Amino acid sequence: MLAVATWGFALALGVVLTIAWIIYGAINVFGKRSREDVGAELELAPNRKPYYDDEALEGPRLERVQLFGLLTLAVIVIALPLYWLFEPSRQAGAREEGEARLAGWGEDLFATTADGGFNCAGCHGGMKATGGAAPYTITDPNTGQVRSVTWNAPALNTVMYRFSEEEVRYILVYGRQFSPMSPWGIAGGGPMNEQQIDSVIAYIKSIQLPLEACEAADTFCEGGRLPADKQAEIQAAIDQALEDGTANSVGEAIFNLSLDSGAYSCARCHTSGWSFGNPLVTGGGAMGPNLTSGDEVRQFPSAADNLAFVRNPPESGKKYGQQGQSSGRMPAFATYYTQAQLAELVEYIRSL
């Protein structure tokens, strides 16, 4: 708001100065034409005209100049501190305005093909990206049979809570191998330049679900939790899985959770076929590593370290566990689940 007011004041001042210069020019041009010539050029030359005498120079003329200097000094003394006070908020307003402009461009790029975009909305559940479905073709590695499937595309309205901005950028530029998510950045072989990628990220950030304050007892929650209605929806899905027997524990229910509400499950990456409704061995590995081999327990001898990794894994290239190096593909789960739920999840993972 302050940036808009500052811009409006500057615009008004510019208009006033422009009008003043136009009037000044008109007076000089048309005023000179209306005056009669009084003689030779020597008589009209400014350096030939009589100037103020000493009494006028040291009296009224000097006083006018001093008054003008005093007024100018007063303006500087007042304006500079005001500028210094308002500059941080002006810069913040300019950044917000820039982000809003980028998000507007990103919204156009995110739209479906019919609306002139790159069809991100077509796969990820509309312009709010609540999770959707994408057509995909897979080839059976044993028989070579090709078939079409419907891929469970993840919600993006919480993706900034799962991954850092740089990790999201990497996924957009280079895509996700073995999934319908193709590379979109020029560096990955896609059609979008760097500014377009920035615009899409700005739009995705603008549609993130607002977080709620953490509960005092939930020490693993740092930046907030999903809204209460989403937490209730996740809890209802866990309860339903326990009730109908598809899960024998809270951890197993979370591992295989599937919701179009921003929820994110482990099985998406760690169970082959889960994303298109044909899951194979639970935790047997897909884009993520095999969790049934015992490597998880060897990597994290301490369940507490395992829990910290699931809660908030390190950024790409950073060390984790005994000899692990993060690839940046493991999402964070602290925003989605409580400390108790994450503890149950880790217990289930280690039981695999």
Short mmCIF file of C-alpha atoms in Angstrom, two decimals:
data_model
loop_
_atom_site.label_atom_id
_atom_site.label_comp_id
_atom_site.label_asym_id
_atom_site.label_seq_id
_atom_site.Cartn_x
_atom_site.Cartn_y
_atom_site.Cartn_z
CA MET A 1 0.00 0.00 0.00
CA LEU A 2 2.81 2.39 0.88
CA ALA A 3 4.61 1.61 -2.37
CA VAL A 4 1.43 2.47 -4.28
CA ALA A 5 1.06 5.77 -2.39
CA THR A 6 4.71 6.66 -3.05
CA TRP A 7 4.30 5.87 -6.73
CA GLY A 8 1.14 8.00 -6.89
CA PHE A 9 2.91 10.97 -5.24
CA ALA A 10 5.85 10.70 -7.64
CA LEU A 11 3.48 10.52 -10.61
CA ALA A 12 1.55 13.59 -9.45
CA LEU A 13 4.80 15.52 -8.91
CA GLY A 14 5.97 14.55 -12.40
CA VAL A 15 2.72 15.78 -13.94
CA VAL A 16 2.95 19.11 -12.10
CA LEU A 17 6.55 19.65 -13.20
CA THR A 18 5.70 18.76 -16.79
CA ILE A 19 2.84 21.26 -16.86
CA ALA A 20 5.10 23.92 -15.33
CA TRP A 21 7.72 23.39 -18.03
CA ILE A 22 5.07 23.58 -20.74
CA ILE A 23 3.80 26.91 -19.35
CA TYR A 24 7.35 28.23 -19.02
CA GLY A 25 8.12 27.26 -22.60
CA ALA A 26 4.91 28.81 -23.90
CA ILE A 27 5.61 32.12 -22.14
CA ASN A 28 9.11 32.28 -23.54
CA VAL A 29 8.16 31.28 -27.09
CA PHE A 30 4.96 33.24 -27.55
CA GLY A 31 6.03 36.07 -25.24
CA LYS A 32 9.14 36.79 -27.32
CA ARG A 33 7.12 36.75 -30.52
CA SER A 34 4.72 39.33 -29.11
CA ARG A 35 7.52 41.75 -28.14
CA GLU A 36 8.66 44.32 -30.63
CA ASP A 37 12.25 44.42 -31.71
CA VAL A 38 13.96 47.31 -29.98
CA GLY A 39 17.05 47.56 -32.10
CA ALA A 40 20.22 45.76 -33.05
CA GLU A 41 21.26 42.43 -31.58
CA LEU A 42 23.83 44.16 -29.38
CA GLU A 43 21.02 45.96 -27.55
CA LEU A 44 19.16 42.65 -26.95
CA ALA A 45 22.14 40.52 -25.90
CA PRO A 46 21.85 39.50 -22.21
CA ASN A 47 25.44 40.44 -21.50
CA ARG A 48 24.73 43.94 -22.74
CA LYS A 49 21.72 44.60 -20.54
CA PRO A 50 22.16 46.48 -17.27
CA TYR A 51 22.13 44.21 -14.21
CA TYR A 52 21.23 44.87 -10.58
CA ASP A 53 23.19 47.60 -8.88
CA ASP A 54 25.11 46.96 -5.66
CA GLU A 55 22.23 48.08 -3.44
CA ALA A 56 19.82 45.62 -5.07
CA LEU A 57 22.35 42.78 -5.16
CA GLU A 58 23.20 43.11 -1.48
CA GLY A 59 19.63 43.76 -0.45
CA PRO A 60 16.44 42.19 -1.90
CA ARG A 61 18.30 39.96 -4.36
CA LEU A 62 20.54 38.44 -1.68
CA GLU A 63 17.60 37.97 0.66
CA ARG A 64 15.63 36.08 -2.02
CA VAL A 65 18.56 33.78 -2.70
CA GLN A 66 19.06 33.13 1.02
CA LEU A 67 15.36 32.40 1.47
CA PHE A 68 15.41 29.97 -1.47
CA GLY A 69 18.47 28.21 0.00
CA LEU A 70 16.82 28.00 3.42
CA LEU A 71 13.65 26.48 1.93
CA THR A 72 15.71 23.98 -0.08
CA LEU A 73 17.65 23.00 3.05
CA ALA A 74 14.40 22.53 4.97
CA VAL A 75 13.06 20.24 2.24
CA ILE A 76 16.26 18.17 2.30
CA VAL A 77 16.29 17.94 6.11
CA ILE A 78 12.69 16.69 6.13
CA ALA A 79 12.74 14.57 2.96
CA LEU A 80 15.89 12.54 3.58
CA PRO A 81 14.81 11.10 6.96
CA LEU A 82 11.36 10.38 5.58
CA TYR A 83 12.89 8.59 2.60
CA TRP A 84 15.13 6.60 4.95
CA LEU A 85 12.13 5.63 7.11
CA PHE A 86 9.89 4.58 4.24
CA GLU A 87 12.51 2.94 1.99
CA PRO A 88 12.38 -0.54 3.61
CA SER A 89 8.59 -0.73 3.24
CA ARG A 90 8.87 0.65 -0.30
CA GLN A 91 11.33 -2.10 -1.19
CA ALA A 92 9.10 -4.72 0.45
CA GLY A 93 6.13 -3.40 -1.50
CA ALA A 94 8.15 -3.53 -4.72
CA ARG A 95 9.11 -7.15 -4.01
CA GLU A 96 5.50 -8.08 -3.29
CA GLU A 97 4.40 -6.35 -6.46
CA GLY A 98 7.08 -8.23 -8.41
CA GLU A 99 6.03 -11.56 -6.89
CA ALA A 100 2.38 -10.83 -7.70
CA ARG A 101 3.31 -10.00 -11.30
CA LEU A 102 5.36 -13.21 -11.60
CA ALA A 103 2.51 -15.23 -10.08
CA GLY A 104 0.12 -13.74 -12.64
CA TRP A 105 2.38 -14.83 -15.49
CA GLY A 106 2.84 -18.22 -13.82
CA GLU A 107 -0.93 -18.65 -13.58
CA ASP A 108 -1.18 -18.30 -17.36
CA LEU A 109 1.60 -20.87 -17.85
CA PHE A 110 0.08 -23.26 -15.27
CA ALA A 111 -3.31 -23.28 -17.02
CA THR A 112 -4.62 -26.08 -19.23
CA THR A 113 -3.69 -26.30 -22.89
CA ALA A 114 -7.19 -25.15 -23.85
CA ASP A 115 -6.58 -21.95 -21.87
CA GLY A 116 -3.19 -21.34 -23.46
CA GLY A 117 -0.99 -22.82 -20.71
CA PHE A 118 1.36 -25.80 -20.44
CA ASN A 119 -1.37 -27.99 -18.88
CA CYS A 120 0.04 -28.25 -15.34
CA ALA A 121 -3.53 -27.78 -14.12
CA GLY A 122 -4.71 -30.62 -16.36
CA CYS A 123 -2.66 -33.18 -14.42
CA HIS A 124 -2.49 -31.74 -10.91
CA GLY A 125 -6.17 -31.10 -10.21
CA GLY A 126 -7.05 -27.71 -11.64
CA MET A 127 -5.70 -24.24 -10.94
CA LYS A 128 -5.63 -24.90 -7.16
CA ALA A 129 -3.56 -28.05 -7.76
CA THR A 130 -5.35 -30.20 -5.19
CA GLY A 131 -4.16 -33.45 -6.80
CA GLY A 132 -5.36 -35.11 -9.97
CA ALA A 133 -4.72 -37.76 -12.57
CA ALA A 134 -2.46 -37.93 -15.61
CA PRO A 135 -2.49 -40.38 -18.52
CA TYR A 136 0.71 -42.38 -18.81
CA THR A 137 2.08 -45.32 -20.76
CA ILE A 138 4.20 -47.99 -19.09
CA THR A 139 6.11 -50.94 -20.50
CA ASP A 140 6.35 -54.25 -18.64
CA PRO A 141 10.11 -54.96 -18.32
CA ASN A 142 9.53 -58.73 -18.46
CA THR A 143 7.02 -59.11 -21.30
CA GLY A 144 7.52 -55.81 -23.16
CA GLN A 145 3.76 -55.28 -23.06
CA VAL A 146 2.73 -51.62 -23.33
CA ARG A 147 -0.35 -50.38 -21.56
CA SER A 148 -1.97 -47.08 -20.63
CA VAL A 149 -2.56 -46.20 -17.00
CA THR A 150 -3.90 -43.26 -15.02
CA TRP A 151 -1.19 -41.80 -12.80
CA ASN A 152 -2.09 -40.37 -9.41
CA ALA A 153 -0.56 -36.89 -9.79
CA PRO A 154 0.33 -35.27 -6.43
CA ALA A 155 -1.23 -32.11 -5.05
CA LEU A 156 0.95 -29.04 -5.39
CA ASN A 157 -0.86 -26.80 -2.91
CA THR A 158 1.52 -28.02 -0.19
CA VAL A 159 4.59 -28.82 -2.28
CA MET A 160 6.57 -25.89 -0.84
CA TYR A 161 6.22 -27.52 2.59
CA ARG A 162 7.58 -30.82 1.27
CA PHE A 163 10.50 -29.45 -0.72
CA SER A 164 12.68 -26.35 -0.73
CA GLU A 165 12.27 -23.84 -3.54
CA GLU A 166 15.49 -25.05 -5.20
CA GLU A 167 14.29 -28.66 -5.07
CA VAL A 168 10.98 -27.65 -6.66
CA ARG A 169 12.91 -25.76 -9.34
CA TYR A 170 15.02 -28.85 -10.05
CA ILE A 171 11.91 -31.01 -10.43
CA LEU A 172 10.33 -28.50 -12.81
CA VAL A 173 13.46 -28.15 -14.93
CA TYR A 174 14.47 -31.82 -15.10
CA GLY A 175 11.18 -33.61 -14.40
CA ARG A 176 10.65 -36.90 -12.59
CA GLN A 177 12.04 -39.93 -14.36
CA PHE A 178 9.68 -42.92 -14.76
CA SER A 179 6.61 -40.73 -14.26
CA PRO A 180 4.40 -38.45 -16.39
CA MET A 181 6.30 -35.43 -15.01
CA SER A 182 8.46 -34.49 -17.98
CA PRO A 183 11.27 -31.88 -17.99
CA TRP A 184 9.93 -28.35 -18.44
CA GLY A 185 13.09 -26.25 -18.23
CA ILE A 186 15.34 -25.59 -21.22
CA ALA A 187 18.29 -27.14 -19.34
CA GLY A 188 16.30 -30.38 -19.02
CA GLY A 189 15.13 -30.34 -22.63
CA GLY A 190 11.79 -28.65 -21.99
CA PRO A 191 10.15 -25.52 -23.46
CA MET A 192 10.31 -23.07 -20.51
CA ASN A 193 13.05 -20.51 -20.04
CA GLU A 194 14.35 -19.46 -16.63
CA GLN A 195 11.87 -16.60 -16.21
CA GLN A 196 8.94 -18.87 -17.04
CA ILE A 197 10.14 -21.39 -14.44
CA ASP A 198 10.40 -18.55 -11.89
CA SER A 199 6.86 -17.49 -12.79
CA VAL A 200 5.43 -20.99 -12.32
CA ILE A 201 7.17 -21.27 -8.93
CA ALA A 202 5.76 -17.88 -7.90
CA TYR A 203 2.26 -19.07 -8.81
CA ILE A 204 2.70 -22.37 -6.96
CA LYS A 205 3.82 -20.44 -3.87
CA SER A 206 0.71 -18.26 -4.12
CA ILE A 207 -1.67 -21.26 -3.89
CA GLN A 208 -0.06 -22.99 -0.88
CA LEU A 209 -2.49 -23.85 1.90
CA PRO A 210 -2.08 -21.52 4.90
CA LEU A 211 -0.43 -23.17 7.89
CA GLU A 212 -1.74 -23.11 11.43
CA ALA A 213 0.30 -22.68 14.59
CA CYS A 214 1.94 -25.76 16.05
CA GLU A 215 0.65 -27.34 19.23
CA ALA A 216 2.89 -26.82 22.24
CA ALA A 217 3.40 -30.57 22.71
CA ASP A 218 4.41 -31.14 19.08
CA THR A 219 8.13 -30.40 19.32
CA PHE A 220 8.80 -31.65 15.79
CA CYS A 221 6.53 -29.01 14.26
CA GLU A 222 8.57 -25.93 13.33
CA GLY A 223 6.89 -23.87 10.62
CA GLY A 224 3.26 -24.86 11.28
CA ARG A 225 0.75 -27.54 10.40
CA LEU A 226 -1.80 -27.95 7.63
CA PRO A 227 -5.23 -26.35 8.25
CA ALA A 228 -7.48 -28.11 10.77
CA ASP A 229 -9.87 -29.40 8.09
CA LYS A 230 -6.99 -31.05 6.21
CA GLN A 231 -5.61 -32.55 9.41
CA ALA A 232 -9.08 -33.93 10.13
CA GLU A 233 -9.30 -35.36 6.61
CA ILE A 234 -5.96 -37.11 6.99
CA GLN A 235 -6.95 -38.49 10.40
CA ALA A 236 -10.26 -39.73 8.98
CA ALA A 237 -8.42 -41.57 6.20
CA ILE A 238 -6.09 -43.19 8.76
CA ASP A 239 -9.05 -44.24 10.90
CA GLN A 240 -10.87 -45.64 7.86
CA ALA A 241 -7.83 -47.72 6.84
CA LEU A 242 -7.65 -49.19 10.34
CA GLU A 243 -11.38 -49.85 10.42
CA ASP A 244 -11.65 -51.61 7.06
CA GLY A 245 -8.48 -53.65 7.63
CA THR A 246 -6.35 -52.22 4.81
CA ALA A 247 -3.85 -51.16 7.46
CA ASN A 248 -2.86 -52.87 10.70
CA SER A 249 -1.25 -49.80 12.26
CA VAL A 250 -1.25 -46.03 12.04
CA GLY A 251 2.21 -46.19 10.48
CA GLU A 252 1.04 -48.55 7.72
CA ALA A 253 -1.99 -46.34 7.04
CA ILE A 254 0.20 -43.26 6.67
CA PHE A 255 2.71 -45.12 4.50
CA ASN A 256 -0.03 -45.96 1.97
CA LEU A 257 -2.20 -42.85 2.44
CA SER A 258 -3.81 -41.51 -0.73
CA LEU A 259 -5.75 -38.24 -0.63
CA ASP A 260 -6.47 -35.40 -3.04
CA SER A 261 -5.97 -32.94 -0.22
CA GLY A 262 -2.27 -32.26 -0.17
CA ALA A 263 -1.47 -35.45 1.75
CA TYR A 264 1.66 -37.27 0.63
CA SER A 265 2.45 -40.91 1.25
CA CYS A 266 5.66 -42.91 1.36
CA ALA A 267 4.28 -45.53 -1.04
CA ARG A 268 4.25 -43.01 -3.91
CA CYS A 269 8.02 -43.29 -4.15
CA HIS A 270 8.83 -46.52 -2.30
CA THR A 271 6.23 -48.94 -3.72
CA SER A 272 6.38 -49.74 -7.42
CA GLY A 273 3.01 -49.35 -9.16
CA TRP A 274 1.34 -47.46 -6.31
CA SER A 275 0.95 -44.26 -8.33
CA PHE A 276 -1.25 -45.94 -10.95
CA GLY A 277 -3.26 -48.28 -8.73
CA ASN A 278 -1.22 -51.45 -9.17
CA PRO A 279 1.07 -51.62 -6.12
CA LEU A 280 3.62 -54.42 -5.90
CA VAL A 281 5.74 -55.17 -2.82
CA THR A 282 5.06 -52.55 -0.14
CA GLY A 283 8.22 -50.51 0.35
CA GLY A 284 10.00 -52.62 -2.25
CA GLY A 285 11.40 -49.57 -3.99
CA ALA A 286 10.56 -47.51 -7.05
CA MET A 287 11.89 -43.99 -7.49
CA GLY A 288 12.81 -44.19 -3.79
CA PRO A 289 15.06 -46.92 -2.36
CA ASN A 290 13.97 -50.37 -1.25
CA LEU A 291 12.90 -50.21 2.41
CA THR A 292 12.59 -54.01 2.84
CA SER A 293 16.31 -54.72 2.44
CA GLY A 294 17.30 -53.60 5.93
CA ASP A 295 19.31 -50.65 4.60
CA GLU A 296 17.06 -48.24 6.45
CA VAL A 297 17.95 -49.76 9.81
CA ARG A 298 21.65 -49.94 8.88
CA GLN A 299 21.58 -46.33 7.70
CA PHE A 300 19.80 -45.21 10.89
CA PRO A 301 20.76 -47.47 13.83
CA SER A 302 18.87 -44.99 16.02
CA ALA A 303 15.11 -44.67 15.48
CA ALA A 304 15.38 -41.05 16.63
CA ASP A 305 17.76 -40.25 13.74
CA ASN A 306 15.42 -42.06 11.36
CA LEU A 307 12.53 -39.99 12.69
CA ALA A 308 14.46 -36.72 12.25
CA PHE A 309 15.22 -37.67 8.63
CA VAL A 310 11.57 -38.41 7.84
CA ARG A 311 10.47 -35.24 9.57
CA ASN A 312 12.81 -32.92 7.67
CA PRO A 313 15.45 -34.51 5.39
CA PRO A 314 18.59 -32.51 4.52
CA GLU A 315 18.94 -30.55 1.30
CA SER A 316 20.51 -32.04 -1.80
CA GLY A 317 24.16 -32.99 -1.34
CA LYS A 318 24.05 -32.94 2.48
CA LYS A 319 24.97 -35.94 4.64
CA TYR A 320 22.42 -38.04 6.50
CA GLY A 321 22.52 -41.26 8.51
CA GLN A 322 25.69 -43.34 8.51
CA GLN A 323 26.81 -42.89 4.92
CA GLY A 324 23.89 -41.27 3.12
CA GLN A 325 24.00 -38.27 0.82
CA SER A 326 20.73 -36.51 0.10
CA SER A 327 19.51 -36.34 -3.50
CA GLY A 328 16.84 -33.74 -2.68
CA ARG A 329 14.02 -36.08 -3.70
CA MET A 330 12.90 -37.06 -0.19
CA PRO A 331 10.02 -34.78 0.92
CA ALA A 332 9.57 -33.42 4.43
CA PHE A 333 6.61 -34.69 6.48
CA ALA A 334 6.66 -32.42 9.55
CA THR A 335 3.88 -30.21 8.17
CA TYR A 336 1.55 -33.16 7.52
CA TYR A 337 1.72 -35.35 10.58
CA THR A 338 2.06 -35.00 14.34
CA GLN A 339 5.07 -36.18 16.30
CA ALA A 340 3.15 -39.27 17.43
CA GLN A 341 2.03 -40.11 13.87
CA LEU A 342 5.57 -39.74 12.52
CA ALA A 343 6.88 -42.01 15.29
CA GLU A 344 4.33 -44.67 14.26
CA LEU A 345 5.34 -44.23 10.62
CA VAL A 346 9.03 -44.73 11.38
CA GLU A 347 8.26 -47.80 13.47
CA TYR A 348 6.38 -49.29 10.51
CA ILE A 349 9.16 -48.44 8.04
CA ARG A 350 11.76 -50.09 10.25
CA SER A 351 9.56 -53.20 10.58
CA LEU A 352 9.68 -53.71 6.81
#
